[in-house]
Structures are given as C-alpha cells and as structure tokens.
PDB file of C-alpha atoms in Angstrom:
ATOM      1  CA  MET A   1      -3.445 -88.742 154.443  1.00  0.00           C
ATOM      2  CA  VAL A   2      -0.552 -90.815 152.224  1.00  0.00           C
ATOM      3  CA  ARG A   3       2.762 -89.401 154.113  1.00  0.00           C
ATOM      4  CA  PHE A   4       6.484 -89.722 152.111  1.00  0.00           C
ATOM      5  CA  PRO A   5       9.974 -88.844 153.135  1.00  0.00           C
ATOM      6  CA  GLY A   6       9.823 -85.356 152.094  1.00  0.00           C
ATOM      7  CA  SER A   7       5.766 -84.183 152.874  1.00  0.00           C
ATOM      8  CA  CYS A   8       5.790 -81.000 154.351  1.00  0.00           C
ATOM      9  CA  ASP A   9       2.194 -80.115 154.133  1.00  0.00           C
ATOM     10  CA  GLU A  10       0.464 -83.523 155.773  1.00  0.00           C
ATOM     11  CA  VAL A  11      -0.786 -81.861 158.971  1.00  0.00           C
ATOM     12  CA  ASP A  12      -2.330 -78.294 157.474  1.00  0.00           C
ATOM     13  CA  ALA A  13      -4.065 -81.113 155.168  1.00  0.00           C
ATOM     14  CA  LEU A  14      -5.231 -83.279 158.086  1.00  0.00           C
ATOM     15  CA  ARG A  15      -6.842 -80.510 160.076  1.00  0.00           C
ATOM     16  CA  ALA A  16      -8.527 -79.359 157.153  1.00  0.00           C
ATOM     17  CA  CYS A  17     -10.275 -83.362 155.755  1.00  0.00           C
ATOM     18  CA  ARG A  18     -10.872 -83.424 159.993  1.00  0.00           C
ATOM     19  CA  ARG A  19     -12.739 -79.829 159.900  1.00  0.00           C
ATOM     20  CA  PHE A  20     -15.090 -82.829 158.039  1.00  0.00           C
ATOM     21  CA  ALA A  21     -14.380 -86.324 158.306  1.00  0.00           C
ATOM     22  CA  ASP A  22     -12.086 -88.139 160.486  1.00  0.00           C
ATOM     23  CA  ALA A  23      -8.483 -87.936 158.801  1.00  0.00           C
ATOM     24  CA  ASP A  24      -5.381 -90.396 159.495  1.00  0.00           C
ATOM     25  CA  LEU A  25      -1.952 -90.853 158.058  1.00  0.00           C
ATOM     26  CA  LEU A  26      -0.567 -93.622 155.960  1.00  0.00           C
ATOM     27  CA  TRP A  27       3.010 -94.569 155.089  1.00  0.00           C
ATOM     28  CA  TYR A  28       4.124 -94.696 152.078  1.00  0.00           C
ATOM     29  CA  GLU A  29       5.398 -98.242 152.762  1.00  0.00           C
ATOM     30  CA  ASP A  30       1.866 -99.461 153.920  1.00  0.00           C
ATOM     31  CA  ARG A  31       0.311-101.841 151.164  1.00  0.00           C
ATOM     32  CA  ASP A  32      -3.738-101.626 152.735  1.00  0.00           C
ATOM     33  CA  LEU A  33      -5.873 -99.235 151.819  1.00  0.00           C
ATOM     34  CA  SER A  34      -8.965-101.187 153.804  1.00  0.00           C
ATOM     35  CA  GLY A  35     -11.768 -98.733 155.399  1.00  0.00           C
ATOM     36  CA  VAL A  36     -10.238 -95.838 153.713  1.00  0.00           C
ATOM     37  CA  ASP A  37     -12.977 -93.366 151.786  1.00  0.00           C
ATOM     38  CA  ALA A  38     -10.609 -90.983 150.395  1.00  0.00           C
ATOM     39  CA  VAL A  39      -7.402 -90.473 149.837  1.00  0.00           C
ATOM     40  CA  VAL A  40      -5.131 -87.023 149.582  1.00  0.00           C
ATOM     41  CA  ILE A  41      -1.512 -87.043 148.592  1.00  0.00           C
ATOM     42  CA  PRO A  42      -0.655 -83.646 150.127  1.00  0.00           C
ATOM     43  CA  GLY A  43       1.833 -81.143 149.435  1.00  0.00           C
ATOM     44  CA  GLY A  44       6.081 -81.291 149.959  1.00  0.00           C
ATOM     45  CA  PHE A  45       9.522 -82.641 148.599  1.00  0.00           C
ATOM     46  CA  SER A  46       8.919 -86.226 148.252  1.00  0.00           C
ATOM     47  CA  TYR A  47      12.012 -88.034 148.255  1.00  0.00           C
ATOM     48  CA  GLY A  48      14.336 -84.379 148.119  1.00  0.00           C
ATOM     49  CA  ASP A  49      12.890 -83.756 144.322  1.00  0.00           C
ATOM     50  CA  TYR A  50      15.197 -86.078 143.195  1.00  0.00           C
ATOM     51  CA  LEU A  51      15.188 -86.842 138.900  1.00  0.00           C
ATOM     52  CA  ARG A  52      11.960 -85.081 138.394  1.00  0.00           C
ATOM     53  CA  VAL A  53       9.223 -83.770 141.074  1.00  0.00           C
ATOM     54  CA  GLY A  54       7.220 -86.496 141.754  1.00  0.00           C
ATOM     55  CA  ALA A  55       8.741 -89.577 140.021  1.00  0.00           C
ATOM     56  CA  ILE A  56      10.270 -91.510 143.175  1.00  0.00           C
ATOM     57  CA  ALA A  57       7.078 -91.433 144.991  1.00  0.00           C
ATOM     58  CA  GLY A  58       4.735 -92.539 142.203  1.00  0.00           C
ATOM     59  CA  LEU A  59       6.813 -95.971 142.946  1.00  0.00           C
ATOM     60  CA  ALA A  60       6.646 -95.731 146.236  1.00  0.00           C
ATOM     61  CA  PRO A  61       5.469 -99.026 147.577  1.00  0.00           C
ATOM     62  CA  ILE A  62       1.942 -97.730 148.590  1.00  0.00           C
ATOM     63  CA  MET A  63       0.804 -96.210 145.233  1.00  0.00           C
ATOM     64  CA  GLU A  64      -0.116 -99.904 143.788  1.00  0.00           C
ATOM     65  CA  ALA A  65      -3.112 -99.317 146.614  1.00  0.00           C
ATOM     66  CA  ILE A  66      -3.550 -96.153 145.479  1.00  0.00           C
ATOM     67  CA  THR A  67      -4.179 -97.003 141.681  1.00  0.00           C
ATOM     68  CA  ARG A  68      -6.582 -99.892 142.012  1.00  0.00           C
ATOM     69  CA  PHE A  69      -8.225 -97.665 144.475  1.00  0.00           C
ATOM     70  CA  ALA A  70      -8.319 -95.043 141.997  1.00  0.00           C
ATOM     71  CA  ARG A  71      -9.490 -97.670 139.072  1.00  0.00           C
ATOM     72  CA  GLU A  72     -12.340 -98.624 141.358  1.00  0.00           C
ATOM     73  CA  GLY A  73     -13.398 -95.411 141.723  1.00  0.00           C
ATOM     74  CA  GLY A  74     -12.138 -94.352 144.747  1.00  0.00           C
ATOM     75  CA  PRO A  75     -12.065 -90.680 145.109  1.00  0.00           C
ATOM     76  CA  VAL A  76      -8.030 -89.087 144.963  1.00  0.00           C
ATOM     77  CA  LEU A  77      -7.099 -85.944 145.853  1.00  0.00           C
ATOM     78  CA  GLY A  78      -3.539 -84.511 144.814  1.00  0.00           C
ATOM     79  CA  ILE A  79      -2.028 -81.165 146.009  1.00  0.00           C
ATOM     80  CA  CYS A  80       1.319 -79.713 144.695  1.00  0.00           C
ATOM     81  CA  ASN A  81       3.122 -82.388 145.138  1.00  0.00           C
ATOM     82  CA  GLY A  82       1.265 -84.734 145.319  1.00  0.00           C
ATOM     83  CA  PHE A  83      -0.219 -83.544 141.958  1.00  0.00           C
ATOM     84  CA  GLN A  84       2.956 -84.367 140.575  1.00  0.00           C
ATOM     85  CA  VAL A  85       3.204 -87.833 141.976  1.00  0.00           C
ATOM     86  CA  LEU A  86      -0.263 -88.180 140.354  1.00  0.00           C
ATOM     87  CA  CYS A  87       1.285 -87.064 137.097  1.00  0.00           C
ATOM     88  CA  GLU A  88       4.273 -89.161 137.128  1.00  0.00           C
ATOM     89  CA  ALA A  89       1.714 -91.939 138.373  1.00  0.00           C
ATOM     90  CA  ARG A  90       0.040 -91.792 135.294  1.00  0.00           C
ATOM     91  CA  LEU A  91      -2.873 -91.453 137.157  1.00  0.00           C
ATOM     92  CA  LEU A  92      -3.379 -87.903 135.615  1.00  0.00           C
ATOM     93  CA  PRO A  93      -2.627 -86.427 132.543  1.00  0.00           C
ATOM     94  CA  GLY A  94      -0.221 -83.953 131.683  1.00  0.00           C
ATOM     95  CA  ALA A  95       2.946 -83.117 133.382  1.00  0.00           C
ATOM     96  CA  LEU A  96       4.077 -80.203 135.160  1.00  0.00           C
ATOM     97  CA  LEU A  97       7.280 -78.201 134.672  1.00  0.00           C
ATOM     98  CA  PRO A  98       9.171 -75.107 136.340  1.00  0.00           C
ATOM     99  CA  ASN A  99       7.350 -71.886 136.297  1.00  0.00           C
ATOM    100  CA  VAL A 100       7.851 -70.216 133.548  1.00  0.00           C
ATOM    101  CA  GLY A 101       9.980 -66.916 135.604  1.00  0.00           C
ATOM    102  CA  LEU A 102      12.194 -70.017 137.230  1.00  0.00           C
ATOM    103  CA  ARG A 103      11.197 -68.512 140.633  1.00  0.00           C
ATOM    104  CA  PHE A 104       9.721 -69.960 143.415  1.00  0.00           C
ATOM    105  CA  LEU A 105       6.390 -68.441 144.476  1.00  0.00           C
ATOM    106  CA  CYS A 106       4.673 -68.172 147.428  1.00  0.00           C
ATOM    107  CA  ARG A 107       1.290 -66.388 146.873  1.00  0.00           C
ATOM    108  CA  GLU A 108      -2.522 -65.917 146.656  1.00  0.00           C
ATOM    109  CA  VAL A 109      -3.972 -66.662 143.805  1.00  0.00           C
ATOM    110  CA  GLU A 110      -7.957 -66.281 142.508  1.00  0.00           C
ATOM    111  CA  LEU A 111      -8.641 -69.533 141.115  1.00  0.00           C
ATOM    112  CA  GLY A 112     -12.578 -70.131 139.278  1.00  0.00           C
ATOM    113  CA  VAL A 113     -14.558 -73.482 139.445  1.00  0.00           C
ATOM    114  CA  VAL A 114     -15.179 -74.165 136.710  1.00  0.00           C
ATOM    115  CA  SER A 115     -17.319 -77.960 136.794  1.00  0.00           C
ATOM    116  CA  ALA A 116     -19.170 -78.184 139.894  1.00  0.00           C
ATOM    117  CA  ASP A 117     -19.608 -81.893 138.991  1.00  0.00           C
ATOM    118  CA  SER A 118     -16.665 -83.195 140.220  1.00  0.00           C
ATOM    119  CA  PRO A 119     -16.925 -84.859 143.804  1.00  0.00           C
ATOM    120  CA  PHE A 120     -13.541 -82.503 144.755  1.00  0.00           C
ATOM    121  CA  THR A 121     -15.835 -79.253 143.625  1.00  0.00           C
ATOM    122  CA  ARG A 122     -19.961 -80.260 143.991  1.00  0.00           C
ATOM    123  CA  ALA A 123     -20.130 -78.169 147.408  1.00  0.00           C
ATOM    124  CA  CYS A 124     -18.810 -75.269 145.476  1.00  0.00           C
ATOM    125  CA  GLU A 125     -20.963 -73.438 143.121  1.00  0.00           C
ATOM    126  CA  PRO A 126     -19.830 -73.058 139.774  1.00  0.00           C
ATOM    127  CA  GLY A 127     -18.100 -70.116 138.241  1.00  0.00           C
ATOM    128  CA  ARG A 128     -17.269 -68.883 141.927  1.00  0.00           C
ATOM    129  CA  SER A 129     -14.283 -67.679 143.040  1.00  0.00           C
ATOM    130  CA  LEU A 130     -11.428 -69.146 145.359  1.00  0.00           C
ATOM    131  CA  ARG A 131      -8.556 -67.338 147.216  1.00  0.00           C
ATOM    132  CA  VAL A 132      -6.010 -69.866 147.541  1.00  0.00           C
ATOM    133  CA  PRO A 133      -2.313 -69.960 147.946  1.00  0.00           C
ATOM    134  CA  VAL A 134       0.338 -71.463 145.832  1.00  0.00           C
ATOM    135  CA  LYS A 135       3.822 -71.845 147.028  1.00  0.00           C
ATOM    136  CA  HIS A 136       6.156 -73.985 144.381  1.00  0.00           C
ATOM    137  CA  PHE A 137       8.637 -73.781 142.167  1.00  0.00           C
ATOM    138  CA  THR A 138       7.205 -76.608 139.410  1.00  0.00           C
ATOM    139  CA  GLY A 139       3.774 -75.757 138.887  1.00  0.00           C
ATOM    140  CA  ARG A 140       3.759 -75.170 135.355  1.00  0.00           C
ATOM    141  CA  PHE A 141       1.041 -77.448 133.511  1.00  0.00           C
ATOM    142  CA  HIS A 142       1.571 -78.736 130.220  1.00  0.00           C
ATOM    143  CA  ALA A 143      -0.236 -81.272 127.661  1.00  0.00           C
ATOM    144  CA  PRO A 144       0.577 -81.022 124.226  1.00  0.00           C
ATOM    145  CA  PRO A 145      -2.514 -79.394 122.045  1.00  0.00           C
ATOM    146  CA  ASP A 146      -4.435 -82.242 120.751  1.00  0.00           C
ATOM    147  CA  GLU A 147      -4.727 -83.468 124.694  1.00  0.00           C
ATOM    148  CA  LEU A 148      -5.481 -79.883 125.842  1.00  0.00           C
ATOM    149  CA  GLU A 149      -7.981 -80.362 123.555  1.00  0.00           C
ATOM    150  CA  ARG A 150      -9.248 -83.747 125.077  1.00  0.00           C
ATOM    151  CA  LEU A 151      -9.247 -82.751 128.442  1.00  0.00           C
ATOM    152  CA  GLU A 152     -11.401 -79.254 127.693  1.00  0.00           C
ATOM    153  CA  ALA A 153     -13.987 -81.585 125.757  1.00  0.00           C
ATOM    154  CA  HIS A 154     -14.487 -84.161 128.675  1.00  0.00           C
ATOM    155  CA  GLY A 155     -14.542 -81.708 130.928  1.00  0.00           C
ATOM    156  CA  GLN A 156     -11.914 -82.630 132.720  1.00  0.00           C
ATOM    157  CA  ILE A 157     -10.334 -78.952 133.537  1.00  0.00           C
ATOM    158  CA  VAL A 158     -12.179 -78.537 136.739  1.00  0.00           C
ATOM    159  CA  LEU A 159     -10.291 -75.475 138.274  1.00  0.00           C
ATOM    160  CA  ARG A 160      -8.405 -72.323 136.265  1.00  0.00           C
ATOM    161  CA  TYR A 161      -6.196 -69.441 137.579  1.00  0.00           C
ATOM    162  CA  ARG A 162      -7.986 -67.123 136.715  1.00  0.00           C
ATOM    163  CA  GLU A 163      -7.064 -64.206 133.786  1.00  0.00           C
ATOM    164  CA  GLY A 164      -3.549 -62.471 135.005  1.00  0.00           C
ATOM    165  CA  GLN A 165      -3.407 -64.597 138.058  1.00  0.00           C
ATOM    166  CA  ASN A 166      -1.671 -67.305 135.980  1.00  0.00           C
ATOM    167  CA  PRO A 167       1.202 -67.490 138.717  1.00  0.00           C
ATOM    168  CA  ASN A 168       3.896 -70.334 136.952  1.00  0.00           C
ATOM    169  CA  GLY A 169       3.120 -70.140 132.916  1.00  0.00           C
ATOM    170  CA  SER A 170       0.498 -73.653 133.041  1.00  0.00           C
ATOM    171  CA  VAL A 171      -1.798 -74.330 129.541  1.00  0.00           C
ATOM    172  CA  GLY A 172      -4.645 -72.504 128.886  1.00  0.00           C
ATOM    173  CA  ASN A 173      -4.578 -71.375 132.520  1.00  0.00           C
ATOM    174  CA  VAL A 174      -4.976 -74.817 134.038  1.00  0.00           C
ATOM    175  CA  ALA A 175      -4.910 -75.250 137.650  1.00  0.00           C
ATOM    176  CA  GLY A 176      -6.531 -77.998 138.572  1.00  0.00           C
ATOM    177  CA  VAL A 177      -7.272 -81.186 136.147  1.00  0.00           C
ATOM    178  CA  SER A 178      -8.616 -84.787 136.912  1.00  0.00           C
ATOM    179  CA  ASN A 179      -8.738 -88.490 135.151  1.00  0.00           C
ATOM    180  CA  ARG A 180     -11.682 -88.937 132.371  1.00  0.00           C
ATOM    181  CA  ALA A 181     -13.429 -90.481 135.219  1.00  0.00           C
ATOM    182  CA  GLY A 182     -12.913 -87.501 137.723  1.00  0.00           C
ATOM    183  CA  ASN A 183     -12.822 -89.487 140.704  1.00  0.00           C
ATOM    184  CA  VAL A 184      -8.903 -88.441 140.389  1.00  0.00           C
ATOM    185  CA  LEU A 185      -8.041 -84.605 140.911  1.00  0.00           C
ATOM    186  CA  GLY A 186      -4.599 -82.485 141.111  1.00  0.00           C
ATOM    187  CA  LEU A 187      -4.222 -78.886 141.928  1.00  0.00           C
ATOM    188  CA  MET A 188      -0.948 -77.103 142.187  1.00  0.00           C
ATOM    189  CA  PRO A 189      -2.874 -74.513 144.970  1.00  0.00           C
ATOM    190  CA  HIS A 190      -3.179 -75.539 148.356  1.00  0.00           C
ATOM    191  CA  PRO A 191      -6.752 -75.796 149.983  1.00  0.00           C
ATOM    192  CA  GLU A 192      -5.844 -76.815 153.078  1.00  0.00           C
ATOM    193  CA  HIS A 193      -4.314 -73.550 153.391  1.00  0.00           C
ATOM    194  CA  ALA A 194      -7.248 -71.603 153.133  1.00  0.00           C
ATOM    195  CA  VAL A 195      -9.600 -73.219 155.419  1.00  0.00           C
ATOM    196  CA  ASP A 196      -9.879 -70.601 158.172  1.00  0.00           C
ATOM    197  CA  PRO A 197     -10.548 -66.816 157.408  1.00  0.00           C
ATOM    198  CA  ARG A 198      -7.857 -65.539 160.370  1.00  0.00           C
ATOM    199  CA  THR A 199      -5.319 -66.702 157.886  1.00  0.00           C
ATOM    200  CA  GLY A 200      -6.491 -64.776 155.388  1.00  0.00           C
ATOM    201  CA  SER A 201      -9.393 -67.431 153.407  1.00  0.00           C
ATOM    202  CA  ALA A 202     -11.461 -70.067 153.939  1.00  0.00           C
ATOM    203  CA  ASP A 203     -12.101 -70.426 150.230  1.00  0.00           C
ATOM    204  CA  GLY A 204     -10.198 -73.806 150.080  1.00  0.00           C
ATOM    205  CA  ALA A 205     -13.039 -75.850 152.509  1.00  0.00           C
ATOM    206  CA  CYS A 206     -15.452 -76.701 149.913  1.00  0.00           C
ATOM    207  CA  LEU A 207     -12.984 -79.013 148.738  1.00  0.00           C
ATOM    208  CA  PHE A 208     -12.291 -80.998 151.499  1.00  0.00           C
ATOM    209  CA  ALA A 209     -16.585 -80.322 152.196  1.00  0.00           C
ATOM    210  CA  SER A 210     -17.005 -81.890 148.669  1.00  0.00           C
ATOM    211  CA  VAL A 211     -15.019 -85.007 148.969  1.00  0.00           C
ATOM    212  CA  VAL A 212     -17.087 -85.895 152.059  1.00  0.00           C
ATOM    213  CA  GLU A 213     -20.020 -84.877 150.715  1.00  0.00           C
ATOM    214  CA  HIS A 214     -19.430 -87.082 148.001  1.00  0.00           C
ATOM    215  CA  VAL A 215     -18.608 -90.029 149.722  1.00  0.00           C
ATOM    216  CA  GLU A 216     -21.873 -89.451 152.295  1.00  0.00           C
ATOM    217  CA  SER A 217     -24.022 -89.592 149.172  1.00  0.00           C
ATOM    218  CA  GLY A 218     -22.598 -93.150 147.956  1.00  0.00           C
ATOM    219  CA  VAL A 219     -22.891 -94.296 150.972  1.00  0.00           C
ATOM    220  CA  LEU A 220     -26.805 -93.577 151.188  1.00  0.00           C
ATOM    221  CA  ALA A 221     -26.863 -94.918 148.015  1.00  0.00           C
ATOM    222  CA  ALA A 222     -25.623 -98.171 148.966  1.00  0.00           C
ATOM    223  CA  ALA A 223     -27.637 -98.360 151.927  1.00  0.00           C
ATOM    224  CA  ALA A 224     -30.948 -97.040 150.064  1.00  0.00           C
TER     225      ALA A 224
ATOM    226  CA  MET B   1      21.483 -91.079 128.813  1.00  0.00           C
ATOM    227  CA  LEU B   2      21.266 -87.575 128.099  1.00  0.00           C
ATOM    228  CA  ILE B   3      17.815 -86.296 129.076  1.00  0.00           C
ATOM    229  CA  ARG B   4      17.121 -83.179 127.300  1.00  0.00           C
ATOM    230  CA  PRO B   5      13.341 -80.896 127.183  1.00  0.00           C
ATOM    231  CA  LYS B   6      11.404 -82.302 124.195  1.00  0.00           C
ATOM    232  CA  GLU B   7      10.885 -79.641 120.871  1.00  0.00           C
ATOM    233  CA  GLY B   8       8.127 -77.815 122.101  1.00  0.00           C
ATOM    234  CA  ILE B   9       8.747 -77.335 125.220  1.00  0.00           C
ATOM    235  CA  LEU B  10       9.511 -73.958 126.746  1.00  0.00           C
ATOM    236  CA  ASP B  11      12.771 -74.709 128.256  1.00  0.00           C
ATOM    237  CA  ALA B  12      13.219 -71.927 131.011  1.00  0.00           C
ATOM    238  CA  GLN B  13      15.977 -72.565 132.287  1.00  0.00           C
ATOM    239  CA  GLY B  14      17.835 -72.461 128.706  1.00  0.00           C
ATOM    240  CA  GLN B  15      16.098 -69.352 128.243  1.00  0.00           C
ATOM    241  CA  THR B  16      17.789 -67.752 131.053  1.00  0.00           C
ATOM    242  CA  VAL B  17      21.344 -69.219 130.228  1.00  0.00           C
ATOM    243  CA  GLU B  18      20.537 -68.164 126.601  1.00  0.00           C
ATOM    244  CA  ARG B  19      19.927 -64.134 127.699  1.00  0.00           C
ATOM    245  CA  ALA B  20      23.019 -64.369 130.483  1.00  0.00           C
ATOM    246  CA  LEU B  21      25.384 -65.343 128.035  1.00  0.00           C
ATOM    247  CA  PRO B  22      25.806 -62.043 126.052  1.00  0.00           C
ATOM    248  CA  ALA B  23      25.680 -60.091 129.315  1.00  0.00           C
ATOM    249  CA  LEU B  24      29.212 -62.253 129.775  1.00  0.00           C
ATOM    250  CA  GLY B  25      30.169 -61.134 126.226  1.00  0.00           C
ATOM    251  CA  PHE B  26      29.551 -64.099 124.618  1.00  0.00           C
ATOM    252  CA  GLU B  27      27.115 -62.943 121.629  1.00  0.00           C
ATOM    253  CA  GLY B  28      25.327 -65.513 118.907  1.00  0.00           C
ATOM    254  CA  VAL B  29      23.998 -68.053 120.830  1.00  0.00           C
ATOM    255  CA  SER B  30      20.927 -69.500 120.460  1.00  0.00           C
ATOM    256  CA  GLY B  31      18.927 -72.333 121.028  1.00  0.00           C
ATOM    257  CA  VAL B  32      20.042 -73.207 124.655  1.00  0.00           C
ATOM    258  CA  ARG B  33      18.864 -76.483 126.361  1.00  0.00           C
ATOM    259  CA  ILE B  34      19.664 -77.748 129.293  1.00  0.00           C
ATOM    260  CA  GLY B  35      18.969 -81.757 130.375  1.00  0.00           C
ATOM    261  CA  ARG B  36      20.721 -83.821 132.469  1.00  0.00           C
ATOM    262  CA  LEU B  37      23.129 -86.499 132.064  1.00  0.00           C
ATOM    263  CA  VAL B  38      22.408 -90.172 134.103  1.00  0.00           C
ATOM    264  CA  GLU B  39      25.860 -92.409 133.869  1.00  0.00           C
ATOM    265  CA  LEU B  40      25.291 -96.067 135.071  1.00  0.00           C
ATOM    266  CA  GLU B  41      27.507 -98.872 134.536  1.00  0.00           C
ATOM    267  CA  VAL B  42      25.378-101.907 133.590  1.00  0.00           C
ATOM    268  CA  GLU B  43      26.324-106.027 132.857  1.00  0.00           C
ATOM    269  CA  ASP B  44      23.562-106.211 129.612  1.00  0.00           C
ATOM    270  CA  GLY B  45      22.440-103.191 128.330  1.00  0.00           C
ATOM    271  CA  ALA B  46      19.278-104.419 126.938  1.00  0.00           C
ATOM    272  CA  ARG B  47      16.863-102.550 128.641  1.00  0.00           C
ATOM    273  CA  LEU B  48      18.482 -98.710 128.979  1.00  0.00           C
ATOM    274  CA  GLU B  49      15.254 -97.505 126.653  1.00  0.00           C
ATOM    275  CA  GLU B  50      13.171 -99.109 129.112  1.00  0.00           C
ATOM    276  CA  MET B  51      14.821 -97.717 132.077  1.00  0.00           C
ATOM    277  CA  CYS B  52      14.635 -93.795 130.250  1.00  0.00           C
ATOM    278  CA  GLU B  53      10.698 -94.741 129.351  1.00  0.00           C
ATOM    279  CA  THR B  54       9.374 -95.829 133.082  1.00  0.00           C
ATOM    280  CA  LEU B  55      11.889 -93.675 135.456  1.00  0.00           C
ATOM    281  CA  LEU B  56      14.605 -91.378 133.978  1.00  0.00           C
ATOM    282  CA  ALA B  57      13.139 -89.252 131.596  1.00  0.00           C
ATOM    283  CA  ASN B  58       8.967 -88.447 131.455  1.00  0.00           C
ATOM    284  CA  PRO B  59       8.529 -88.906 127.579  1.00  0.00           C
ATOM    285  CA  LEU B  60       5.528 -86.462 127.829  1.00  0.00           C
ATOM    286  CA  ILE B  61       8.176 -83.621 128.388  1.00  0.00           C
ATOM    287  CA  GLU B  62      11.879 -85.147 127.549  1.00  0.00           C
ATOM    288  CA  GLU B  63      13.650 -87.119 125.120  1.00  0.00           C
ATOM    289  CA  TYR B  64      16.395 -89.021 125.995  1.00  0.00           C
ATOM    290  CA  GLU B  65      19.589 -90.528 123.795  1.00  0.00           C
ATOM    291  CA  ILE B  66      21.382 -93.799 125.011  1.00  0.00           C
ATOM    292  CA  GLU B  67      25.034 -93.861 124.115  1.00  0.00           C
ATOM    293  CA  GLU B  68      26.740 -97.153 124.991  1.00  0.00           C
ATOM    294  CA  ILE B  69      30.562 -96.888 125.957  1.00  0.00           C
ATOM    295  CA  THR B  70      32.298-100.536 126.836  1.00  0.00           C
ATOM    296  CA  ALA B  71      34.916-101.055 128.852  1.00  0.00           C
ATOM    297  CA  PRO B  72      38.204-101.700 127.395  1.00  0.00           C
TER     298      PRO B  72
END
C-alpha cells in the first residue's frame, strides 16, 4: 500500500487487504519493492492535487519501482487518486477530467463486472453488480474514440457504471480500466469502503480476494 | 505557458462560466475555455516544450502555447 503526502484512504484499503492477506504501507520515497506480490495505490489528494490530479505523484521516487514491477507483470491496483496517478504515470490509458456537473460526488453507485478474466475480478462472477461508493471531483474518464474502441476490443474495460448510474460523465460508462496486459487496473469507485455489510455493502471485497487468488495461483504454478 | 483543454474535450468549467455570464447581462458570449497560465524564468528556453509535454500539460487532454518574453 503506497502512501504519498496527501493520501487519505490507505488505512481503509490496508484493512480491506488484510481481510485476505498481509499488507503493509510503503512510503513514496521507497525504491525497493522486494517481497511485494501486489501494489495498491489508494485514494486521496496526493500533493494537494497541485497542477493536475496525480501529476506530481506520477513522478514520485517510488513510481520507478512500480513501473518496473508492472512491466514484469506484477499486479497494480489504483483506486480513485491511485487511478489518476497511474494514468499520469502512463501505466494506464486515458485521463481523468473534472465531473461533468462540477460537483464533488459522494454516493453509492452500481457497477457491472464486464470481465472476470482480470486478476482483479477473477473472484467476481462476470455480469455481477457491485454496489460500491464513489467520492471524487475529478472522475470523468476520457479516452479519444479510437482509443476507446481499442480498449473495448482488447477487453480492457473491466468495470462499467450500470446504465443510469454514471455519476461523472465518464465516456462509455467506464468505471475501471486496465492496461493491455491486464495486470494494472484503475477504478474511480472505492471497493475498500465496501468490504463489510455493516457499512452498507461488502461487494468491494471480491476485488481484493481476486488479487490474492491471482497471486496464490502464480505461486502454485511456479511450485508445480 | 498557456494550457487549455484540447478541442473536443468537454470543458465543464468553461460551460459553467458561459452560462453564468448572461445572468449578469453579458450577452453573446460563446466558446469559453478555461485553462491555466504557468509563468517561469529560465536562462535557456530550449527545453520549454519538453517541460510542457512531460509535466506542465497532459497532451492527451490539453494543448499548450509557449510565449517567450526576453528580459530587457
């Protein structure tokens, strides 16, 4: 779990991860990811959202190690600001723009799991609906039309807002998108805030369970 | 550097301002785009474009103009 100056969801995200595996905080100046099986970049306001959301964090010292980790196939999950950081670091396609209504949104939305082939959704049933909160001002996913077509063709759109649930004007109702290889995923909604029915929904848990399942299957395959 | 949303990108801020102006009696305004201005001093301006491409603007969603003013 990466913490930048200005991150604010790392504690909830750590708790969500710890339901399924060991998880610890990394600092934005760390350069060594040895022993790490999966990286999560949590939500927040890294570097005060100065210049553009995610732009400065995208250049932080740890990003070099994360880029290497991602190129080698390591799973990297970016939530909200983490998604913005991964786009700015060009580990994910597209960009995030201010919400169409220019309002900070904080509410539960319904997502559809478009693809359960991803390391982040393999424990979710395809087509399943997930109720997960969003809370952001800059969450409108943008990709030019030809890029969007490519993303669809290559199955990189992993999560979509259900019809009528798109809170921010994202193109194609895209809520979560992966890189071409599939091992890097960014999403605006917050699965880490939806892991316990006592706080409204536990639907977000399947994303964390998926990553752990993915890592464990790799370990088993390597041992076989 | 003048940085503004690219042509074709919905500029929610620009739209909101465009709707607000007539309410104050400023009629006939269209095409409002809102961006940002970055002022900086450099000894040598050779790398200004690179600065825009890598950090100051996101070329996927923004376009930029560089205006160089030489100190008298």
